[in-house]
PDB file of C-alpha atoms in Angstrom:
ATOM      1  CA  MET A   1       8.563 -11.509  26.136  1.00 87.00           C
ATOM      2  CA  ILE A   2      11.479  -9.159  26.084  1.00 92.00           C
ATOM      3  CA  GLU A   3      10.836  -5.670  24.743  1.00 91.00           C
ATOM      4  CA  ILE A   4      13.465  -2.945  24.681  1.00 93.00           C
ATOM      5  CA  ILE A   5      11.803   0.360  25.515  1.00 93.00           C
ATOM      6  CA  LYS A   6      14.895   2.213  26.728  1.00 95.00           C
ATOM      7  CA  LYS A   7      17.994   1.319  24.737  1.00 96.00           C
ATOM      8  CA  GLN A   8      20.181   1.915  27.759  1.00 96.00           C
ATOM      9  CA  ASN A   9      18.660  -1.287  29.170  1.00 96.00           C
ATOM     10  CA  CYS A  10      20.118  -3.571  26.500  1.00 97.00           C
ATOM     11  CA  CYS A  11      23.831  -4.361  26.304  1.00 97.00           C
ATOM     12  CA  GLY A  12      23.437  -6.487  23.154  1.00 97.00           C
ATOM     13  CA  CYS A  13      24.756  -9.698  24.714  1.00 97.00           C
ATOM     14  CA  THR A  14      22.186 -11.778  22.710  1.00 97.00           C
ATOM     15  CA  ALA A  15      21.513 -14.145  25.639  1.00 97.00           C
ATOM     16  CA  CYS A  16      17.778 -13.685  25.057  1.00 98.00           C
ATOM     17  CA  ALA A  17      17.973 -14.624  21.369  1.00 97.00           C
ATOM     18  CA  GLN A  18      20.153 -17.663  22.033  1.00 97.00           C
ATOM     19  CA  LYS A  19      17.976 -18.890  24.910  1.00 97.00           C
ATOM     20  CA  CYS A  20      14.651 -18.679  23.070  1.00 97.00           C
ATOM     21  CA  PRO A  21      13.320 -22.249  22.580  1.00 96.00           C
ATOM     22  CA  LYS A  22      11.283 -21.214  19.526  1.00 95.00           C
ATOM     23  CA  GLN A  23      14.092 -19.138  17.954  1.00 95.00           C
ATOM     24  CA  CYS A  24      11.644 -16.303  17.468  1.00 96.00           C
ATOM     25  CA  ILE A  25      14.048 -13.540  18.530  1.00 97.00           C
ATOM     26  CA  THR A  26      16.305 -11.918  15.968  1.00 96.00           C
ATOM     27  CA  MET A  27      18.980  -9.294  16.589  1.00 97.00           C
ATOM     28  CA  SER A  28      18.145  -6.319  14.390  1.00 97.00           C
ATOM     29  CA  MET A  29      20.355  -3.294  13.716  1.00 97.00           C
ATOM     30  CA  ASP A  30      18.928   0.104  14.628  1.00 97.00           C
ATOM     31  CA  GLU A  31      19.661   3.476  13.017  1.00 97.00           C
ATOM     32  CA  GLU A  32      22.809   3.907  15.126  1.00 97.00           C
ATOM     33  CA  GLY A  33      24.229   0.558  14.025  1.00 97.00           C
ATOM     34  CA  PHE A  34      23.645  -1.498  17.191  1.00 98.00           C
ATOM     35  CA  LEU A  35      21.843  -4.845  17.460  1.00 98.00           C
ATOM     36  CA  TYR A  36      18.685  -5.174  19.553  1.00 98.00           C
ATOM     37  CA  PRO A  37      16.318  -8.136  20.044  1.00 97.00           C
ATOM     38  CA  ILE A  38      13.095  -8.183  18.017  1.00 97.00           C
ATOM     39  CA  VAL A  39      10.455 -10.793  18.924  1.00 97.00           C
ATOM     40  CA  ASP A  40       8.276 -12.515  16.342  1.00 96.00           C
ATOM     41  CA  ARG A  41       5.088 -12.376  18.386  1.00 94.00           C
ATOM     42  CA  SER A  42       3.330 -14.939  16.182  1.00 95.00           C
ATOM     43  CA  SER A  43       5.883 -17.597  17.189  1.00 95.00           C
ATOM     44  CA  CYS A  44       6.360 -16.563  20.820  1.00 96.00           C
ATOM     45  CA  ILE A  45       4.975 -18.974  23.436  1.00 96.00           C
ATOM     46  CA  ASN A  46       5.371 -16.497  26.320  1.00 95.00           C
ATOM     47  CA  CYS A  47       7.762 -18.718  28.248  1.00 96.00           C
ATOM     48  CA  ASN A  48       9.611 -15.571  29.352  1.00 96.00           C
ATOM     49  CA  LEU A  49      12.996 -17.305  29.213  1.00 96.00           C
ATOM     50  CA  CYS A  50      14.260 -14.252  27.330  1.00 97.00           C
ATOM     51  CA  MET A  51      13.362 -12.071  30.306  1.00 96.00           C
ATOM     52  CA  LYS A  52      14.814 -14.486  32.829  1.00 96.00           C
ATOM     53  CA  VAL A  53      18.162 -14.736  31.038  1.00 96.00           C
ATOM     54  CA  CYS A  54      18.717 -10.986  30.548  1.00 97.00           C
ATOM     55  CA  PRO A  55      21.719 -10.012  32.719  1.00 96.00           C
ATOM     56  CA  ILE A  56      20.493  -6.414  33.059  1.00 95.00           C
ATOM     57  CA  ILE A  57      16.952  -7.289  34.148  1.00 94.00           C
ATOM     58  CA  ASN A  58      18.281  -9.962  36.478  1.00 91.00           C
ATOM     59  CA  ARG A  59      21.420  -8.363  37.833  1.00 85.00           C
ATOM     60  CA  ILE A  60      23.183 -10.470  40.413  1.00 83.00           C
ATOM     61  CA  GLU A  61      25.362  -9.434  43.308  1.00 79.00           C
ATOM     62  CA  ILE A  62      28.942 -10.418  42.610  1.00 79.00           C
ATOM     63  CA  PRO A  63      30.616 -12.080  45.594  1.00 73.00           C
ATOM     64  CA  LYS A  64      33.433 -10.079  47.131  1.00 69.00           C
ATOM     65  CA  ASN A  65      36.401 -12.193  46.153  1.00 71.00           C
ATOM     66  CA  MET A  66      39.943 -11.711  47.336  1.00 69.00           C
ATOM     67  CA  GLN A  67      41.602 -10.462  44.155  1.00 82.00           C
ATOM     68  CA  SER A  68      45.249 -11.004  43.333  1.00 92.00           C
ATOM     69  CA  CYS A  69      46.939  -8.469  41.078  1.00 94.00           C
ATOM     70  CA  TYR A  70      50.043  -8.791  38.899  1.00 95.00           C
ATOM     71  CA  LEU A  71      51.908  -6.926  36.192  1.00 96.00           C
ATOM     72  CA  VAL A  72      52.483  -9.383  33.332  1.00 97.00           C
ATOM     73  CA  GLN A  73      54.336  -9.464  30.017  1.00 97.00           C
ATOM     74  CA  ASN A  74      54.321 -12.228  27.434  1.00 96.00           C
ATOM     75  CA  SER A  75      57.870 -13.583  27.033  1.00 95.00           C
ATOM     76  CA  ASN A  76      57.123 -14.235  23.340  1.00 96.00           C
ATOM     77  CA  GLU A  77      58.020 -10.861  21.806  1.00 96.00           C
ATOM     78  CA  GLU A  78      56.096 -11.437  18.583  1.00 96.00           C
ATOM     79  CA  GLU A  79      52.908 -12.280  20.469  1.00 97.00           C
ATOM     80  CA  ARG A  80      53.339  -9.259  22.734  1.00 97.00           C
ATOM     81  CA  TYR A  81      53.849  -6.982  19.727  1.00 96.00           C
ATOM     82  CA  GLN A  82      50.633  -8.295  18.153  1.00 95.00           C
ATOM     83  CA  SER A  83      48.739  -7.686  21.401  1.00 96.00           C
ATOM     84  CA  ALA A  84      47.360  -4.376  22.634  1.00 95.00           C
ATOM     85  CA  SER A  85      49.259  -4.447  25.922  1.00 96.00           C
ATOM     86  CA  GLY A  86      51.245  -7.208  27.656  1.00 97.00           C
ATOM     87  CA  GLY A  87      49.812 -10.156  25.750  1.00 97.00           C
ATOM     88  CA  PHE A  88      48.425 -12.316  28.596  1.00 97.00           C
ATOM     89  CA  PHE A  89      45.607 -13.755  26.475  1.00 97.00           C
ATOM     90  CA  SER A  90      47.903 -15.724  24.159  1.00 97.00           C
ATOM     91  CA  PRO A  91      49.712 -17.956  26.689  1.00 97.00           C
ATOM     92  CA  MET A  92      46.430 -18.515  28.526  1.00 97.00           C
ATOM     93  CA  ALA A  93      44.750 -19.535  25.267  1.00 98.00           C
ATOM     94  CA  LYS A  94      47.664 -21.803  24.295  1.00 97.00           C
ATOM     95  CA  LEU A  95      47.446 -23.529  27.662  1.00 97.00           C
ATOM     96  CA  ILE A  96      43.759 -24.327  27.159  1.00 98.00           C
ATOM     97  CA  LEU A  97      44.385 -25.543  23.601  1.00 98.00           C
ATOM     98  CA  SER A  98      47.236 -27.759  24.789  1.00 97.00           C
ATOM     99  CA  GLU A  99      44.732 -29.500  27.047  1.00 96.00           C
ATOM    100  CA  GLY A 100      42.416 -30.213  24.115  1.00 98.00           C
ATOM    101  CA  GLY A 101      40.212 -27.226  24.881  1.00 98.00           C
ATOM    102  CA  VAL A 102      38.450 -24.499  22.911  1.00 98.00           C
ATOM    103  CA  VAL A 103      39.082 -20.738  22.886  1.00 98.00           C
ATOM    104  CA  PHE A 104      36.370 -18.144  22.212  1.00 98.00           C
ATOM    105  CA  GLY A 105      36.950 -14.494  21.389  1.00 98.00           C
ATOM    106  CA  ALA A 106      36.320 -11.667  18.936  1.00 98.00           C
ATOM    107  CA  VAL A 107      37.665 -11.889  15.373  1.00 98.00           C
ATOM    108  CA  PHE A 108      37.041 -10.145  12.064  1.00 97.00           C
ATOM    109  CA  ASP A 109      35.384 -12.378   9.485  1.00 96.00           C
ATOM    110  CA  ASN A 110      35.927 -12.214   5.705  1.00 93.00           C
ATOM    111  CA  ASN A 111      33.491  -9.297   5.454  1.00 94.00           C
ATOM    112  CA  MET A 112      35.341  -7.321   8.136  1.00 96.00           C
ATOM    113  CA  GLU A 113      32.495  -7.831  10.594  1.00 97.00           C
ATOM    114  CA  LEU A 114      33.587  -8.398  14.174  1.00 98.00           C
ATOM    115  CA  VAL A 115      32.057 -11.635  15.421  1.00 98.00           C
ATOM    116  CA  HIS A 116      32.563 -13.922  18.377  1.00 98.00           C
ATOM    117  CA  SER A 117      34.078 -17.169  17.198  1.00 98.00           C
ATOM    118  CA  TYR A 118      36.138 -20.056  18.509  1.00 98.00           C
ATOM    119  CA  THR A 119      39.219 -22.041  17.612  1.00 98.00           C
ATOM    120  CA  THR A 120      40.955 -25.278  18.509  1.00 98.00           C
ATOM    121  CA  ASP A 121      43.990 -24.375  16.379  1.00 98.00           C
ATOM    122  CA  ILE A 122      46.926 -22.587  18.000  1.00 97.00           C
ATOM    123  CA  ASN A 123      47.870 -21.106  14.607  1.00 97.00           C
ATOM    124  CA  GLN A 124      44.575 -19.183  14.539  1.00 97.00           C
ATOM    125  CA  LEU A 125      45.186 -17.302  17.793  1.00 97.00           C
ATOM    126  CA  VAL A 126      46.720 -14.361  15.952  1.00 96.00           C
ATOM    127  CA  ARG A 127      43.183 -13.454  14.795  1.00 96.00           C
ATOM    128  CA  PHE A 128      42.002 -13.217  18.402  1.00 97.00           C
ATOM    129  CA  ARG A 129      44.789 -10.954  19.668  1.00 96.00           C
ATOM    130  CA  GLY A 130      44.562  -7.227  20.173  1.00 92.00           C
ATOM    131  CA  SER A 131      41.883  -4.732  21.146  1.00 91.00           C
ATOM    132  CA  LYS A 132      39.143  -4.217  18.568  1.00 94.00           C
ATOM    133  CA  TYR A 133      37.269  -1.234  20.058  1.00 94.00           C
ATOM    134  CA  LEU A 134      34.012  -2.480  18.588  1.00 96.00           C
ATOM    135  CA  GLN A 135      31.022  -4.533  19.721  1.00 95.00           C
ATOM    136  CA  SER A 136      31.257  -8.098  18.431  1.00 97.00           C
ATOM    137  CA  ASN A 137      28.245 -10.016  17.134  1.00 97.00           C
ATOM    138  CA  MET A 138      27.785 -12.935  19.542  1.00 96.00           C
ATOM    139  CA  ARG A 139      25.727 -15.013  17.083  1.00 95.00           C
ATOM    140  CA  ASP A 140      25.367 -18.509  18.626  1.00 96.00           C
ATOM    141  CA  SER A 141      28.562 -18.470  20.688  1.00 98.00           C
ATOM    142  CA  TYR A 142      26.803 -19.136  24.015  1.00 98.00           C
ATOM    143  CA  SER A 143      25.105 -22.255  22.720  1.00 97.00           C
ATOM    144  CA  LYS A 144      28.415 -23.450  21.269  1.00 98.00           C
ATOM    145  CA  VAL A 145      30.115 -22.955  24.629  1.00 98.00           C
ATOM    146  CA  LYS A 146      27.399 -25.094  26.212  1.00 96.00           C
ATOM    147  CA  TYR A 147      27.928 -27.721  23.516  1.00 97.00           C
ATOM    148  CA  PHE A 148      31.680 -27.980  24.125  1.00 97.00           C
ATOM    149  CA  LEU A 149      31.218 -28.034  27.878  1.00 96.00           C
ATOM    150  CA  GLY A 150      28.812 -30.915  27.365  1.00 95.00           C
ATOM    151  CA  LEU A 151      31.646 -32.755  25.630  1.00 96.00           C
ATOM    152  CA  GLN A 152      33.786 -32.219  28.764  1.00 96.00           C
ATOM    153  CA  LYS A 153      36.033 -29.808  26.852  1.00 97.00           C
ATOM    154  CA  LYS A 154      37.799 -26.988  28.630  1.00 97.00           C
ATOM    155  CA  VAL A 155      36.633 -23.630  27.329  1.00 98.00           C
ATOM    156  CA  LEU A 156      38.308 -20.233  27.600  1.00 98.00           C
ATOM    157  CA  PHE A 157      35.805 -17.474  26.841  1.00 98.00           C
ATOM    158  CA  SER A 158      37.056 -13.904  26.485  1.00 98.00           C
ATOM    159  CA  GLY A 159      34.861 -10.863  26.053  1.00 98.00           C
ATOM    160  CA  THR A 160      33.502  -7.676  27.589  1.00 97.00           C
ATOM    161  CA  PRO A 161      32.071  -7.822  31.134  1.00 97.00           C
ATOM    162  CA  CYS A 162      28.500  -7.735  29.793  1.00 97.00           C
ATOM    163  CA  GLN A 163      29.236 -10.588  27.380  1.00 98.00           C
ATOM    164  CA  ILE A 164      30.620 -12.665  30.259  1.00 97.00           C
ATOM    165  CA  HIS A 165      27.489 -11.934  32.301  1.00 96.00           C
ATOM    166  CA  GLY A 166      25.360 -12.873  29.295  1.00 97.00           C
ATOM    167  CA  LEU A 167      27.143 -16.206  28.958  1.00 97.00           C
ATOM    168  CA  LEU A 168      26.923 -17.060  32.649  1.00 96.00           C
ATOM    169  CA  SER A 169      23.262 -16.054  32.740  1.00 96.00           C
ATOM    170  CA  TYR A 170      22.625 -18.255  29.686  1.00 97.00           C
ATOM    171  CA  LEU A 171      24.285 -21.128  31.569  1.00 96.00           C
ATOM    172  CA  GLY A 172      22.272 -20.391  34.704  1.00 93.00           C
ATOM    173  CA  TYR A 173      25.026 -18.731  36.765  1.00 87.00           C
ATOM    174  CA  GLN A 174      25.988 -22.170  37.964  1.00 78.00           C
ATOM    175  CA  ASP A 175      29.491 -23.284  38.900  1.00 73.00           C
ATOM    176  CA  VAL A 176      30.393 -24.488  35.431  1.00 86.00           C
ATOM    177  CA  LYS A 177      33.171 -27.040  35.392  1.00 90.00           C
ATOM    178  CA  ASN A 178      35.841 -26.544  32.700  1.00 96.00           C
ATOM    179  CA  LEU A 179      34.782 -22.952  31.870  1.00 97.00           C
ATOM    180  CA  ILE A 180      37.388 -20.210  32.302  1.00 97.00           C
ATOM    181  CA  THR A 181      36.280 -16.627  31.684  1.00 97.00           C
ATOM    182  CA  LEU A 182      38.414 -13.598  30.864  1.00 98.00           C
ATOM    183  CA  ASP A 183      37.132 -10.042  30.586  1.00 97.00           C
ATOM    184  CA  PHE A 184      38.807  -6.662  30.346  1.00 96.00           C
ATOM    185  CA  VAL A 185      38.252  -3.208  31.753  1.00 95.00           C
ATOM    186  CA  CYS A 186      35.914  -1.808  29.126  1.00 94.00           C
ATOM    187  CA  HIS A 187      35.574   1.811  28.022  1.00 92.00           C
ATOM    188  CA  GLY A 188      32.476   1.062  25.950  1.00 95.00           C
ATOM    189  CA  VAL A 189      31.706  -0.626  22.626  1.00 97.00           C
ATOM    190  CA  PRO A 190      31.419   1.462  19.423  1.00 97.00           C
ATOM    191  CA  SER A 191      28.806   0.887  16.744  1.00 98.00           C
ATOM    192  CA  PRO A 192      29.278  -2.055  14.341  1.00 98.00           C
ATOM    193  CA  GLY A 193      27.065  -0.282  11.815  1.00 98.00           C
ATOM    194  CA  LEU A 194      29.236   2.818  11.917  1.00 98.00           C
ATOM    195  CA  PHE A 195      32.345   0.681  11.504  1.00 98.00           C
ATOM    196  CA  LYS A 196      30.839  -1.036   8.458  1.00 97.00           C
ATOM    197  CA  LYS A 197      30.176   2.334   6.786  1.00 97.00           C
ATOM    198  CA  TYR A 198      33.688   3.435   7.706  1.00 97.00           C
ATOM    199  CA  ILE A 199      35.224   0.342   6.082  1.00 97.00           C
ATOM    200  CA  ARG A 200      33.149   0.816   2.926  1.00 97.00           C
ATOM    201  CA  PHE A 201      34.266   4.475   2.774  1.00 97.00           C
ATOM    202  CA  MET A 202      37.940   3.518   3.015  1.00 97.00           C
ATOM    203  CA  GLU A 203      37.520   0.844   0.356  1.00 97.00           C
ATOM    204  CA  LYS A 204      35.937   3.386  -1.988  1.00 97.00           C
ATOM    205  CA  GLU A 205      38.745   5.857  -1.341  1.00 96.00           C
ATOM    206  CA  GLN A 206      41.464   3.265  -1.967  1.00 96.00           C
ATOM    207  CA  GLN A 207      39.616   1.364  -4.716  1.00 97.00           C
ATOM    208  CA  SER A 208      40.459  -1.856  -2.876  1.00 97.00           C
ATOM    209  CA  SER A 209      38.951  -4.076  -0.182  1.00 97.00           C
ATOM    210  CA  VAL A 210      40.169  -3.966   3.411  1.00 97.00           C
ATOM    211  CA  VAL A 211      41.824  -7.235   4.450  1.00 97.00           C
ATOM    212  CA  SER A 212      43.099  -6.226   7.885  1.00 96.00           C
ATOM    213  CA  TYR A 213      42.279  -3.538  10.424  1.00 97.00           C
ATOM    214  CA  THR A 214      43.901  -2.952  13.800  1.00 96.00           C
ATOM    215  CA  SER A 215      42.623  -0.338  16.246  1.00 95.00           C
ATOM    216  CA  ARG A 216      45.996  -0.046  17.957  1.00 94.00           C
ATOM    217  CA  ASN A 217      49.534  -0.879  16.876  1.00 92.00           C
ATOM    218  CA  LYS A 218      52.950  -0.604  18.484  1.00 95.00           C
ATOM    219  CA  ARG A 219      54.942   0.627  15.508  1.00 93.00           C
ATOM    220  CA  LEU A 220      55.926   3.673  17.557  1.00 94.00           C
ATOM    221  CA  GLY A 221      56.001   1.780  20.834  1.00 95.00           C
ATOM    222  CA  TYR A 222      53.552   1.435  23.706  1.00 95.00           C
ATOM    223  CA  SER A 223      52.314   4.517  25.500  1.00 89.00           C
ATOM    224  CA  THR A 224      49.108   6.437  26.005  1.00 80.00           C
ATOM    225  CA  ARG A 225      50.034   8.505  22.963  1.00 80.00           C
ATOM    226  CA  ASP A 226      51.923   6.211  20.594  1.00 86.00           C
ATOM    227  CA  SER A 227      49.841   3.009  20.573  1.00 89.00           C
ATOM    228  CA  PHE A 228      46.421   4.521  19.829  1.00 92.00           C
ATOM    229  CA  PHE A 229      46.924   4.674  16.070  1.00 94.00           C
ATOM    230  CA  ALA A 230      44.938   2.437  13.735  1.00 95.00           C
ATOM    231  CA  HIS A 231      46.515   0.382  10.957  1.00 96.00           C
ATOM    232  CA  CYS A 232      44.720  -0.670   7.789  1.00 97.00           C
ATOM    233  CA  LEU A 233      45.890  -3.079   5.069  1.00 97.00           C
ATOM    234  CA  PHE A 234      44.171  -3.276   1.669  1.00 97.00           C
ATOM    235  CA  ALA A 235      44.036  -6.106  -0.860  1.00 97.00           C
ATOM    236  CA  ASN A 236      46.038  -4.069  -3.379  1.00 97.00           C
ATOM    237  CA  GLY A 237      48.950  -3.894  -0.937  1.00 96.00           C
ATOM    238  CA  THR A 238      48.290  -0.375   0.329  1.00 96.00           C
ATOM    239  CA  ASP A 239      49.419  -0.232   3.941  1.00 95.00           C
ATOM    240  CA  ILE A 240      48.262   2.802   5.948  1.00 96.00           C
ATOM    241  CA  TYR A 241      49.214   3.756   9.493  1.00 95.00           C
ATOM    242  CA  ALA A 242      47.247   6.515  11.185  1.00 94.00           C
ATOM    243  CA  ASP A 243      50.408   7.969  12.757  1.00 92.00           C
ATOM    244  CA  THR A 244      51.367   9.215   9.281  1.00 90.00           C
ATOM    245  CA  ASP A 245      48.725  11.968   9.619  1.00 87.00           C
ATOM    246  CA  HIS A 246      46.382  10.158   7.264  1.00 91.00           C
ATOM    247  CA  PRO A 247      43.057  12.059   7.169  1.00 92.00           C
ATOM    248  CA  TYR A 248      40.646   9.249   8.010  1.00 93.00           C
ATOM    249  CA  VAL A 249      42.288   5.974   9.126  1.00 95.00           C
ATOM    250  CA  ASN A 250      42.025   6.945  12.804  1.00 95.00           C
ATOM    251  CA  PHE A 251      38.375   7.998  12.517  1.00 96.00           C
ATOM    252  CA  MET A 252      36.934   5.203  14.697  1.00 96.00           C
ATOM    253  CA  ASN A 253      39.462   5.800  17.470  1.00 95.00           C
ATOM    254  CA  LYS A 254      38.718   9.523  17.490  1.00 95.00           C
ATOM    255  CA  ALA A 255      34.968   8.896  17.637  1.00 96.00           C
ATOM    256  CA  PHE A 256      35.450   6.351  20.420  1.00 95.00           C
ATOM    257  CA  PHE A 257      37.482   8.620  22.679  1.00 93.00           C
ATOM    258  CA  ALA A 258      35.189  11.546  21.939  1.00 94.00           C
ATOM    259  CA  GLU A 259      32.425   9.426  23.555  1.00 93.00           C
ATOM    260  CA  ILE A 260      30.132   9.708  20.517  1.00 96.00           C
ATOM    261  CA  SER A 261      30.116   6.163  19.115  1.00 97.00           C
ATOM    262  CA  SER A 262      29.465   3.844  22.069  1.00 97.00           C
ATOM    263  CA  ARG A 263      26.305   1.855  22.706  1.00 98.00           C
ATOM    264  CA  PRO A 264      23.704   3.704  24.841  1.00 97.00           C
ATOM    265  CA  ALA A 265      23.919   1.026  27.547  1.00 97.00           C
ATOM    266  CA  CYS A 266      27.646   1.707  27.927  1.00 97.00           C
ATOM    267  CA  HIS A 267      26.884   5.126  29.387  1.00 95.00           C
ATOM    268  CA  PHE A 268      24.790   3.396  32.074  1.00 95.00           C
ATOM    269  CA  CYS A 269      26.925   0.266  32.372  1.00 95.00           C
ATOM    270  CA  ALA A 270      25.456  -2.279  34.784  1.00 92.00           C
ATOM    271  CA  PHE A 271      28.710  -4.222  34.997  1.00 94.00           C
ATOM    272  CA  LYS A 272      31.370  -1.649  35.798  1.00 91.00           C
ATOM    273  CA  GLY A 273      33.145  -1.577  39.130  1.00 88.00           C
ATOM    274  CA  LYS A 274      35.980  -3.183  41.027  1.00 87.00           C
ATOM    275  CA  LYS A 275      34.257  -6.567  41.344  1.00 89.00           C
ATOM    276  CA  HIS A 276      34.257  -8.794  38.269  1.00 93.00           C
ATOM    277  CA  ILE A 277      32.399 -12.063  37.817  1.00 93.00           C
ATOM    278  CA  SER A 278      35.033 -13.412  35.407  1.00 95.00           C
ATOM    279  CA  ASP A 279      37.992 -15.520  36.495  1.00 95.00           C
ATOM    280  CA  PHE A 280      40.537 -13.137  34.947  1.00 96.00           C
ATOM    281  CA  THR A 281      40.365  -9.403  34.261  1.00 97.00           C
ATOM    282  CA  ILE A 282      42.992  -7.631  32.160  1.00 97.00           C
ATOM    283  CA  TYR A 283      43.723  -4.026  31.310  1.00 96.00           C
ATOM    284  CA  ASP A 284      46.511  -1.710  30.164  1.00 96.00           C
ATOM    285  CA  SER A 285      49.235  -0.731  32.585  1.00 96.00           C
ATOM    286  CA  TRP A 286      49.981   2.884  31.737  1.00 94.00           C
ATOM    287  CA  ASN A 287      51.968   3.493  34.928  1.00 94.00           C
ATOM    288  CA  THR A 288      54.395   0.571  34.706  1.00 95.00           C
ATOM    289  CA  LYS A 289      57.320   2.907  35.365  1.00 94.00           C
ATOM    290  CA  GLU A 290      55.930   3.760  38.784  1.00 95.00           C
ATOM    291  CA  LEU A 291      54.866   0.192  39.596  1.00 95.00           C
ATOM    292  CA  CYS A 292      57.933  -1.709  38.346  1.00 96.00           C
ATOM    293  CA  LYS A 293      60.615   0.280  36.558  1.00 95.00           C
ATOM    294  CA  GLU A 294      62.371  -2.883  35.331  1.00 96.00           C
ATOM    295  CA  MET A 295      59.323  -3.805  33.229  1.00 96.00           C
ATOM    296  CA  ASP A 296      58.959  -0.413  31.575  1.00 95.00           C
ATOM    297  CA  ASP A 297      60.335  -1.296  28.123  1.00 96.00           C
ATOM    298  CA  ASN A 298      57.698   0.526  26.010  1.00 95.00           C
ATOM    299  CA  LYS A 299      56.492  -2.770  24.514  1.00 96.00           C
ATOM    300  CA  GLY A 300      53.335  -3.241  26.563  1.00 97.00           C
ATOM    301  CA  THR A 301      52.377  -4.433  30.032  1.00 97.00           C
ATOM    302  CA  THR A 302      49.104  -5.910  31.284  1.00 97.00           C
ATOM    303  CA  ILE A 303      47.584  -5.533  34.712  1.00 97.00           C
ATOM    304  CA  LEU A 304      46.075  -8.898  35.569  1.00 97.00           C
ATOM    305  CA  LEU A 305      43.386  -9.388  38.198  1.00 96.00           C
ATOM    306  CA  MET A 306      42.586 -12.890  39.373  1.00 95.00           C
ATOM    307  CA  ASN A 307      39.047 -12.990  40.720  1.00 94.00           C
ATOM    308  CA  SER A 308      38.618 -16.679  41.544  1.00 93.00           C
ATOM    309  CA  ASP A 309      40.353 -19.793  42.788  1.00 92.00           C
ATOM    310  CA  VAL A 310      40.176 -21.134  39.217  1.00 94.00           C
ATOM    311  CA  ALA A 311      42.277 -18.209  38.013  1.00 95.00           C
ATOM    312  CA  LYS A 312      44.876 -18.761  40.719  1.00 93.00           C
ATOM    313  CA  ILE A 313      45.170 -22.439  39.801  1.00 93.00           C
ATOM    314  CA  TYR A 314      45.798 -21.676  36.121  1.00 94.00           C
ATOM    315  CA  PHE A 315      48.181 -18.829  36.873  1.00 93.00           C
ATOM    316  CA  ARG A 316      50.536 -21.330  38.510  1.00 90.00           C
ATOM    317  CA  PHE A 317      51.386 -22.622  35.041  1.00 89.00           C
ATOM    318  CA  PHE A 318      53.150 -19.366  34.198  1.00 83.00           C
ATOM    319  CA  SER A 319      56.446 -17.917  35.355  1.00 60.00           C
ATOM    320  CA  VAL A 320      56.132 -15.085  37.870  1.00 48.00           C
TER     321      VAL A 320
END
């Protein structure tokens, strides 16, 4: 059975909990606010599937693929504004939905907890856009992906590199037909427990519940300085932007970039590097001016890596 002795050896992907045939593994929050697997030994049958599915214990060598690289911007200005950078996720997600597929990603639920969820409704994609700078609770998303794939549905799954590895390990690292994966260059995932306390603090201060939180917004434009301000909307209509020198709305961002709120495993990341197992990899283009001056409009640009033939096939649907 899986047992986490050193917390740096668990990325929190939940593959072990979702793979357990007896459902005797629960994800429990520790004192730092991160989820770790806890095994009910009385129900465990010692099948060791939890050990076999762990992407850290069973790290695989990623094939050296010929990567293609592009600078991309979403031509839909509203979608690009709602996105952290160039907004590539949205047109990719709309393409999958137009083919009757399913899109998975991180969204805030009604309790302001970041969870991995899915949608078949194009009108719901706004919830999936933007960087959250927080570790999402995977819940049963891997098993749901398997379910939809079993129905011959196309599935776009977006997440951190470790979450992609967790999914592919759960599926057996096989060549899964109809699955398209998208990860991003990750700086680490802050504590969900800390974020929950932070939200409750803000609600107490404002005497109102939080209905929307964005880690980054483009009210001042897109740059390394101007887009890293949080935005928080409360039920009573109070609308606070961190760029107004508010004393606490940018707390999570400050903790994140001070390197004091990320998961222990992030400091020993097993999945960092130039090679990615996902089909697509996206990240911010902070040097657009040097790469392509014509695209430097201060509205956001994405660097897109295509790591597989599947990615290259889908990219043909978009204007270049």
